[in-house]
Amino acid sequence: MHELSLMSNLLEHAVAAADGAPICAMRVRVGPLSGVVIDALRFAFEALAPGTPAEGARLDIEETAPLLHCPRCGADYATPVGFYECPSCGAADGELRGGNELELASIEVPDHV
Amino acid sequence: MCDTCGCGDPHAHDHSHPHDHSHGPSHDHGHPPPVRTLPVQKSALELNQRLADQNRGWFRAKGLTVYNLLSSPGSGKTTLLERTLREMPRAAAIVGDLQTENDAVRLRASGAQAIQITTGATCHLDAHMVAHALEKLDADGLKTLFIENVGNLVCPASYDLGENRRVVLLSVTEGEDKPLKYPVIFRNADLVLITKIDLADAVGFDREKALAAIRQTAPKAQILELSAKTGTGFDAWTAWLAG
């Protein structure tokens, strides 16, 4: 359940970015290689948001895919977790270029603030 | 106040600040109020990453090579370290568990320094906990530091501790397809150690199946097989550490 402490960090980022404004929505980007469970992240949000400026806010979660770059043939490819072979040349040592993120992409605040 | 992160030690992270800007039940009044989007682009692990980088700088300044040992509970991390610390001069260990000093006591019997981190209910070590453990470490003359993470194949994968190398253990008693079930932690392994190979026959361990699962999920990792109990394969492990 490390999702609780990670959501707590995301909420701190959101509150700092809102700078006193109430938060209407948080957009969180989660990669499958981040090691977090999205349901647990949502649960953590429900548990932690009350009493903060994000109380009642919408939590939008954008799931990304592992993105790899093949150092041998130069191909960039998306792949499921656990399958990393380059579809072009079969090399298995692709460099990870995405899919391990767990970040607060943006927040929405009321326009009049 | 601790000098790594500015926290009060003991860990009183009470960042309380009044949230008294009441915004009432205005989220459901038919037409949504106009909103604007503020980009943030900040990682949930930003603080951990900063502290991990500090740890890395400290390790470099002390001339230490640091290994983060990860596995499920009971796959032999402590037994591996008991033997490694007996055989390897100028090495020490930091060991994480939810409760008890048992593992540090076991490891100190080797004559090496061993510092226990008890995490309470936390399922992983993070860079902050390690930074505080380092305050208790006498690094003079040390060359190698092992960090035995909390036994867990999920959460520790997310936390950089500042280590040089990640070692993931898989014991023959666990099932050959474990890398396929927990692919994230295997993905970043530099070395996968198959442990308890003295029990392989007794449990009907399918070596080829395990190797295939490791290669698929940890394409960059080296793979070694050993028994810390009998010493089989141990030379290759110490050679890898020396290399």
CSV table of C-alpha atoms in Angstrom, one decimal:
chain,number,residue,atom,x,y,z
A,1,MET,CA,0.0,0.0,0.0
A,2,HIS,CA,2.7,2.5,-0.9
A,3,GLU,CA,0.0,4.2,-2.9
A,4,LEU,CA,-1.1,6.1,0.2
A,5,SER,CA,2.3,7.9,0.5
A,6,LEU,CA,2.6,8.4,-3.2
A,7,MET,CA,-0.9,10.0,-3.4
A,8,SER,CA,0.0,12.1,-0.4
A,9,ASN,CA,2.9,13.5,-2.5
A,10,LEU,CA,0.7,14.1,-5.5
A,11,LEU,CA,-1.8,16.0,-3.3
A,12,GLU,CA,1.0,18.1,-1.9
A,13,HIS,CA,2.1,19.0,-5.5
A,14,ALA,CA,-1.5,19.8,-6.4
A,15,VAL,CA,-2.1,22.0,-3.3
A,16,ALA,CA,1.2,23.9,-4.0
A,17,ALA,CA,0.3,24.4,-7.7
A,18,ALA,CA,-3.3,25.6,-6.8
A,19,ASP,CA,-1.8,28.3,-4.6
A,20,GLY,CA,-4.8,28.6,-2.3
A,21,ALA,CA,-7.5,27.9,-5.0
A,22,PRO,CA,-9.8,25.0,-4.6
A,23,ILE,CA,-8.9,22.1,-6.9
A,24,CYS,CA,-11.6,20.9,-9.3
A,25,ALA,CA,-9.6,18.0,-10.9
A,26,MET,CA,-6.2,16.3,-10.8
A,27,ARG,CA,-4.8,14.6,-13.8
A,28,VAL,CA,-2.4,11.9,-12.9
A,29,ARG,CA,-0.3,10.0,-15.4
A,30,VAL,CA,0.5,6.4,-14.4
A,31,GLY,CA,2.8,4.0,-16.2
A,32,PRO,CA,2.4,0.3,-15.8
A,33,LEU,CA,6.1,0.0,-14.8
A,34,SER,CA,5.6,2.5,-11.9
A,35,GLY,CA,4.6,-0.4,-9.7
A,36,VAL,CA,1.4,1.2,-8.4
A,37,VAL,CA,-2.1,-0.2,-8.5
A,38,ILE,CA,-4.6,2.3,-9.9
A,39,ASP,CA,-7.5,1.1,-7.7
A,40,ALA,CA,-5.3,1.6,-4.7
A,41,LEU,CA,-4.3,5.0,-5.9
A,42,ARG,CA,-8.0,6.0,-6.3
A,43,PHE,CA,-8.7,4.6,-2.8
A,44,ALA,CA,-5.8,6.6,-1.4
A,45,PHE,CA,-7.2,9.7,-3.0
A,46,GLU,CA,-10.7,9.2,-1.5
A,47,ALA,CA,-9.0,8.7,1.9
A,48,LEU,CA,-6.6,11.6,1.8
A,49,ALA,CA,-8.5,14.4,-0.2
A,50,PRO,CA,-11.1,15.3,2.4
A,51,GLY,CA,-10.0,18.3,4.4
A,52,THR,CA,-7.7,19.5,1.7
A,53,PRO,CA,-8.3,21.9,-1.2
A,54,ALA,CA,-8.8,18.8,-3.4
A,55,GLU,CA,-11.8,17.6,-1.4
A,56,GLY,CA,-14.5,16.7,-3.9
A,57,ALA,CA,-12.1,17.0,-6.9
A,58,ARG,CA,-12.3,14.7,-9.9
A,59,LEU,CA,-9.3,12.3,-10.2
A,60,ASP,CA,-8.5,11.7,-13.9
A,61,ILE,CA,-6.0,8.9,-14.4
A,62,GLU,CA,-4.2,8.6,-17.7
A,63,GLU,CA,-2.6,5.2,-18.2
A,64,THR,CA,0.6,5.1,-20.4
A,65,ALA,CA,2.3,2.1,-22.0
A,66,PRO,CA,5.9,1.1,-21.7
A,67,LEU,CA,7.8,2.9,-24.5
A,68,LEU,CA,11.2,1.5,-25.6
A,69,HIS,CA,13.9,2.7,-27.9
A,70,CYS,CA,16.0,0.0,-29.6
A,71,PRO,CA,19.7,0.9,-29.4
A,72,ARG,CA,20.4,-1.6,-32.3
A,73,CYS,CA,18.0,-0.7,-35.0
A,74,GLY,CA,16.6,2.6,-33.6
A,75,ALA,CA,13.0,1.6,-33.5
A,76,ASP,CA,10.7,3.2,-31.0
A,77,TYR,CA,7.9,0.8,-29.8
A,78,ALA,CA,5.2,0.4,-27.2
A,79,THR,CA,4.9,-3.0,-25.6
A,80,PRO,CA,3.1,-4.8,-22.8
A,81,VAL,CA,4.8,-5.1,-19.4
A,82,GLY,CA,7.0,-8.2,-19.4
A,83,PHE,CA,7.6,-8.3,-23.2
A,84,TYR,CA,10.4,-6.0,-24.2
A,85,GLU,CA,11.8,-7.5,-27.5
A,86,CYS,CA,12.1,-5.1,-30.3
A,87,PRO,CA,9.4,-6.0,-32.9
A,88,SER,CA,11.8,-4.9,-35.7
A,89,CYS,CA,15.0,-6.7,-34.9
A,90,GLY,CA,14.3,-8.9,-31.9
A,91,ALA,CA,16.9,-7.2,-29.6
A,92,ALA,CA,15.9,-7.4,-25.9
A,93,ASP,CA,17.9,-4.5,-24.5
A,94,GLY,CA,15.6,-1.6,-25.4
A,95,GLU,CA,16.0,1.5,-23.3
A,96,LEU,CA,12.9,2.6,-21.4
A,97,ARG,CA,11.6,5.9,-22.6
A,98,GLY,CA,8.3,5.9,-20.8
A,99,GLY,CA,5.9,3.8,-18.9
A,100,ASN,CA,7.3,4.1,-15.4
A,101,GLU,CA,5.9,7.6,-14.7
A,102,LEU,CA,3.7,8.4,-11.7
A,103,GLU,CA,3.2,12.1,-11.9
A,104,LEU,CA,0.7,14.9,-11.5
A,105,ALA,CA,0.3,16.2,-15.1
A,106,SER,CA,-2.0,19.1,-14.4
A,107,ILE,CA,-4.8,20.4,-12.1
A,108,GLU,CA,-8.0,22.3,-12.9
A,109,VAL,CA,-8.9,25.3,-10.7
A,110,PRO,CA,-11.9,27.6,-11.1
A,111,ASP,CA,-11.4,30.1,-13.8
A,112,HIS,CA,-12.4,33.1,-11.7
A,113,VAL,CA,-9.7,32.6,-9.0
B,1,MET,CA,16.4,18.7,12.3
B,2,CYS,CA,18.0,16.2,10.0
B,3,ASP,CA,20.6,17.5,7.5
B,4,THR,CA,19.5,15.4,4.6
B,5,CYS,CA,15.9,16.5,4.2
B,6,GLY,CA,15.1,19.0,6.8
B,7,CYS,CA,12.7,16.8,8.6
B,8,GLY,CA,12.5,16.7,12.4
B,9,ASP,CA,14.0,13.4,13.6
B,10,PRO,CA,12.1,11.4,14.8
B,11,HIS,CA,10.1,11.3,11.7
B,12,ALA,CA,7.3,13.8,12.6
B,13,HIS,CA,6.1,14.6,9.1
B,14,ASP,CA,3.1,16.6,10.3
B,15,HIS,CA,2.8,19.0,7.5
B,16,SER,CA,-0.5,20.3,8.9
B,17,HIS,CA,-1.7,23.6,7.7
B,18,PRO,CA,-5.2,24.9,8.1
B,19,HIS,CA,-7.6,24.1,5.3
B,20,ASP,CA,-10.3,26.5,6.2
B,21,HIS,CA,-11.2,27.9,2.7
B,22,SER,CA,-14.6,26.4,2.7
B,23,HIS,CA,-15.9,25.7,-0.8
B,24,GLY,CA,-19.4,24.4,-0.3
B,25,PRO,CA,-21.4,21.8,-2.2
B,26,SER,CA,-21.0,23.8,-5.4
B,27,HIS,CA,-19.8,20.9,-7.6
B,28,ASP,CA,-23.2,19.8,-8.7
B,29,HIS,CA,-25.2,22.8,-9.7
B,30,GLY,CA,-26.1,21.8,-13.2
B,31,HIS,CA,-23.7,23.8,-15.4
B,32,PRO,CA,-20.1,23.2,-14.5
B,33,PRO,CA,-18.2,26.4,-13.5
B,34,PRO,CA,-15.5,27.4,-15.9
B,35,VAL,CA,-12.1,26.0,-15.0
B,36,ARG,CA,-8.6,26.5,-16.2
B,37,THR,CA,-5.9,23.9,-16.4
B,38,LEU,CA,-2.6,24.4,-14.7
B,39,PRO,CA,0.3,22.2,-15.9
B,40,VAL,CA,2.2,20.7,-13.0
B,41,GLN,CA,4.4,17.8,-14.3
B,42,LYS,CA,5.7,16.7,-11.0
B,43,SER,CA,6.5,13.1,-10.0
B,44,ALA,CA,5.1,11.5,-6.9
B,45,LEU,CA,8.7,10.3,-6.3
B,46,GLU,CA,10.3,13.7,-6.6
B,47,LEU,CA,11.4,14.0,-3.0
B,48,ASN,CA,12.6,10.4,-2.9
B,49,GLN,CA,14.6,11.0,-6.1
B,50,ARG,CA,16.2,14.0,-4.6
B,51,LEU,CA,17.2,12.1,-1.5
B,52,ALA,CA,18.4,9.1,-3.5
B,53,ASP,CA,20.6,11.5,-5.5
B,54,GLN,CA,22.0,12.8,-2.2
B,55,ASN,CA,22.6,9.3,-1.0
B,56,ARG,CA,24.4,8.5,-4.3
B,57,GLY,CA,26.6,11.5,-3.8
B,58,TRP,CA,27.4,10.4,-0.3
B,59,PHE,CA,28.2,6.8,-1.4
B,60,ARG,CA,30.5,8.2,-4.1
B,61,ALA,CA,32.3,10.5,-1.7
B,62,LYS,CA,32.9,7.5,0.6
B,63,GLY,CA,34.1,5.3,-2.2
B,64,LEU,CA,31.3,2.8,-1.5
B,65,THR,CA,29.6,0.4,-4.0
B,66,VAL,CA,26.0,-0.1,-3.0
B,67,TYR,CA,23.7,-3.0,-3.7
B,68,ASN,CA,20.0,-3.0,-3.2
B,69,LEU,CA,18.7,-6.5,-2.5
B,70,LEU,CA,15.1,-7.2,-3.4
B,71,SER,CA,12.9,-10.3,-3.1
B,72,SER,CA,9.8,-11.7,-1.5
B,73,PRO,CA,10.0,-12.6,2.2
B,74,GLY,CA,11.9,-15.8,2.8
B,75,SER,CA,13.8,-16.1,-0.5
B,76,GLY,CA,17.2,-16.0,1.4
B,77,LYS,CA,18.4,-12.4,1.4
B,78,THR,CA,19.6,-12.5,5.0
B,79,THR,CA,21.2,-16.0,4.6
B,80,LEU,CA,23.0,-14.7,1.5
B,81,LEU,CA,24.3,-11.7,3.4
B,82,GLU,CA,25.4,-13.7,6.4
B,83,ARG,CA,27.8,-15.7,4.2
B,84,THR,CA,28.7,-12.8,2.0
B,85,LEU,CA,29.7,-10.6,5.0
B,86,ARG,CA,31.7,-13.5,6.5
B,87,GLU,CA,33.7,-14.0,3.3
B,88,MET,CA,34.0,-10.4,2.1
B,89,PRO,CA,36.1,-7.9,4.0
B,90,ARG,CA,35.2,-4.2,4.4
B,91,ALA,CA,31.5,-4.7,3.8
B,92,ALA,CA,28.4,-3.7,5.8
B,93,ALA,CA,24.7,-4.0,5.6
B,94,ILE,CA,21.6,-2.0,6.2
B,95,VAL,CA,18.5,-4.2,6.6
B,96,GLY,CA,14.9,-3.3,6.4
B,97,ASP,CA,12.0,-5.1,8.1
B,98,LEU,CA,8.6,-4.0,9.4
B,99,GLN,CA,9.5,-5.1,12.9
B,100,THR,CA,12.4,-6.6,15.0
B,101,GLU,CA,16.2,-6.3,15.0
B,102,ASN,CA,16.5,-10.0,14.3
B,103,ASP,CA,18.2,-9.7,10.9
B,104,ALA,CA,20.7,-7.1,12.0
B,105,VAL,CA,21.6,-9.3,15.0
B,106,ARG,CA,22.1,-12.3,12.7
B,107,LEU,CA,24.3,-10.2,10.3
B,108,ARG,CA,26.4,-8.7,13.1
B,109,ALA,CA,27.4,-12.2,14.1
B,110,SER,CA,29.6,-12.1,10.9
B,111,GLY,CA,31.6,-9.3,12.5
B,112,ALA,CA,30.4,-6.7,10.1
B,113,GLN,CA,28.4,-3.6,10.8
B,114,ALA,CA,24.7,-4.1,10.3
B,115,ILE,CA,22.1,-1.4,10.8
B,116,GLN,CA,18.4,-2.3,11.2
B,117,ILE,CA,15.7,-0.1,9.8
B,118,THR,CA,12.3,-1.0,11.2
B,119,THR,CA,9.7,0.6,8.9
B,120,GLY,CA,6.6,0.0,11.1
B,121,ALA,CA,3.9,-0.6,8.6
B,122,THR,CA,5.7,0.6,5.5
B,123,CYS,CA,6.2,-2.0,2.8
B,124,HIS,CA,9.5,-0.8,1.4
B,125,LEU,CA,12.6,1.2,2.1
B,126,ASP,CA,12.8,4.7,0.7
B,127,ALA,CA,15.8,7.0,0.2
B,128,HIS,CA,14.9,9.0,3.4
B,129,MET,CA,15.0,6.0,5.7
B,130,VAL,CA,18.3,5.0,4.2
B,131,ALA,CA,19.7,8.5,4.6
B,132,HIS,CA,19.0,8.3,8.3
B,133,ALA,CA,20.5,4.8,8.6
B,134,LEU,CA,23.7,6.2,7.0
B,135,GLU,CA,24.0,8.6,9.9
B,136,LYS,CA,24.7,5.5,12.0
B,137,LEU,CA,27.1,3.9,9.6
B,138,ASP,CA,30.9,4.1,10.2
B,139,ALA,CA,31.9,4.2,6.5
B,140,ASP,CA,35.7,4.5,7.2
B,141,GLY,CA,37.5,1.7,5.5
B,142,LEU,CA,34.3,0.3,3.9
B,143,LYS,CA,34.1,-0.6,0.3
B,144,THR,CA,30.8,-2.3,-0.1
B,145,LEU,CA,27.3,-1.7,1.4
B,146,PHE,CA,24.4,-4.0,1.0
B,147,ILE,CA,20.9,-2.7,1.5
B,148,GLU,CA,18.5,-5.6,2.3
B,149,ASN,CA,15.1,-4.2,1.3
B,150,VAL,CA,11.8,-5.2,3.0
B,151,GLY,CA,10.7,-8.5,1.6
B,152,ASN,CA,8.2,-7.5,-1.0
B,153,LEU,CA,8.2,-7.9,-4.8
B,154,VAL,CA,5.9,-4.9,-5.4
B,155,CYS,CA,6.5,-1.6,-3.6
B,156,PRO,CA,10.3,-1.5,-3.3
B,157,ALA,CA,10.5,-1.5,-7.1
B,158,SER,CA,9.4,2.2,-7.1
B,159,TYR,CA,12.1,3.6,-4.8
B,160,ASP,CA,15.6,4.5,-5.9
B,161,LEU,CA,17.8,4.4,-2.8
B,162,GLY,CA,20.9,5.7,-4.5
B,163,GLU,CA,22.3,2.3,-5.1
B,164,ASN,CA,24.7,1.3,-7.8
B,165,ARG,CA,23.2,-2.0,-8.6
B,166,ARG,CA,19.9,-3.8,-8.0
B,167,VAL,CA,19.9,-7.5,-7.2
B,168,VAL,CA,16.6,-9.5,-7.2
B,169,LEU,CA,16.5,-12.9,-5.6
B,170,LEU,CA,14.3,-15.7,-6.7
B,171,SER,CA,14.4,-18.9,-4.6
B,172,VAL,CA,13.7,-22.3,-6.1
B,173,THR,CA,10.9,-22.8,-3.7
B,174,GLU,CA,8.9,-19.9,-5.0
B,175,GLY,CA,7.7,-21.0,-8.4
B,176,GLU,CA,9.4,-20.5,-11.8
B,177,ASP,CA,6.9,-18.0,-13.1
B,178,LYS,CA,7.3,-15.5,-10.4
B,179,PRO,CA,9.1,-13.0,-12.7
B,180,LEU,CA,6.1,-13.1,-15.0
B,181,LYS,CA,3.8,-12.4,-12.0
B,182,TYR,CA,5.9,-9.5,-10.7
B,183,PRO,CA,7.5,-8.1,-13.9
B,184,VAL,CA,8.1,-4.6,-12.7
B,185,ILE,CA,10.7,-5.4,-10.0
B,186,PHE,CA,12.6,-7.7,-12.4
B,187,ARG,CA,12.7,-5.2,-15.2
B,188,ASN,CA,15.3,-3.0,-13.4
B,189,ALA,CA,17.4,-5.9,-12.0
B,190,ASP,CA,21.1,-5.8,-12.8
B,191,LEU,CA,21.5,-9.3,-11.4
B,192,VAL,CA,18.9,-12.0,-10.7
B,193,LEU,CA,20.1,-14.5,-8.2
B,194,ILE,CA,18.4,-17.9,-8.1
B,195,THR,CA,18.8,-19.0,-4.5
B,196,LYS,CA,18.5,-22.2,-2.5
B,197,ILE,CA,19.6,-24.4,-5.4
B,198,ASP,CA,20.4,-27.1,-2.9
B,199,LEU,CA,16.6,-27.6,-2.7
B,200,ALA,CA,16.0,-27.6,-6.4
B,201,ASP,CA,15.6,-31.3,-6.8
B,202,ALA,CA,13.5,-31.7,-3.7
B,203,VAL,CA,10.9,-29.2,-4.9
B,204,GLY,CA,11.0,-30.2,-8.6
B,205,PHE,CA,12.4,-26.8,-9.7
B,206,ASP,CA,12.1,-26.4,-13.5
B,207,ARG,CA,15.3,-24.5,-14.2
B,208,GLU,CA,14.8,-23.8,-17.9
B,209,LYS,CA,11.3,-22.4,-17.2
B,210,ALA,CA,12.7,-20.1,-14.6
B,211,LEU,CA,15.6,-18.9,-16.8
B,212,ALA,CA,13.1,-18.2,-19.6
B,213,ALA,CA,10.9,-16.2,-17.3
B,214,ILE,CA,13.8,-14.2,-16.0
B,215,ARG,CA,15.2,-13.5,-19.5
B,216,GLN,CA,11.8,-12.3,-20.7
B,217,THR,CA,11.2,-9.9,-17.8
B,218,ALA,CA,14.8,-8.9,-17.0
B,219,PRO,CA,16.4,-8.8,-20.4
B,220,LYS,CA,19.5,-6.8,-19.2
B,221,ALA,CA,20.1,-8.8,-16.0
B,222,GLN,CA,22.9,-11.3,-15.5
B,223,ILE,CA,21.7,-14.5,-13.9
B,224,LEU,CA,23.5,-16.5,-11.3
B,225,GLU,CA,22.5,-19.6,-9.3
B,226,LEU,CA,23.7,-20.4,-5.8
B,227,SER,CA,23.1,-21.9,-2.4
B,228,ALA,CA,24.2,-19.8,0.5
B,229,LYS,CA,23.8,-22.8,2.7
B,230,THR,CA,26.2,-25.2,0.9
B,231,GLY,CA,28.3,-22.5,-0.9
B,232,THR,CA,27.5,-23.9,-4.4
B,233,GLY,CA,27.8,-21.1,-6.9
B,234,PHE,CA,29.0,-18.6,-4.3
B,235,ASP,CA,32.3,-17.9,-6.0
B,236,ALA,CA,30.5,-16.5,-9.1
B,237,TRP,CA,28.5,-14.2,-6.8
B,238,THR,CA,31.6,-12.8,-5.1
B,239,ALA,CA,33.3,-12.5,-8.5
B,240,TRP,CA,30.3,-10.5,-9.8
B,241,LEU,CA,30.5,-8.2,-6.7
B,242,ALA,CA,34.3,-7.8,-7.3
B,243,GLY,CA,33.8,-7.1,-11.0
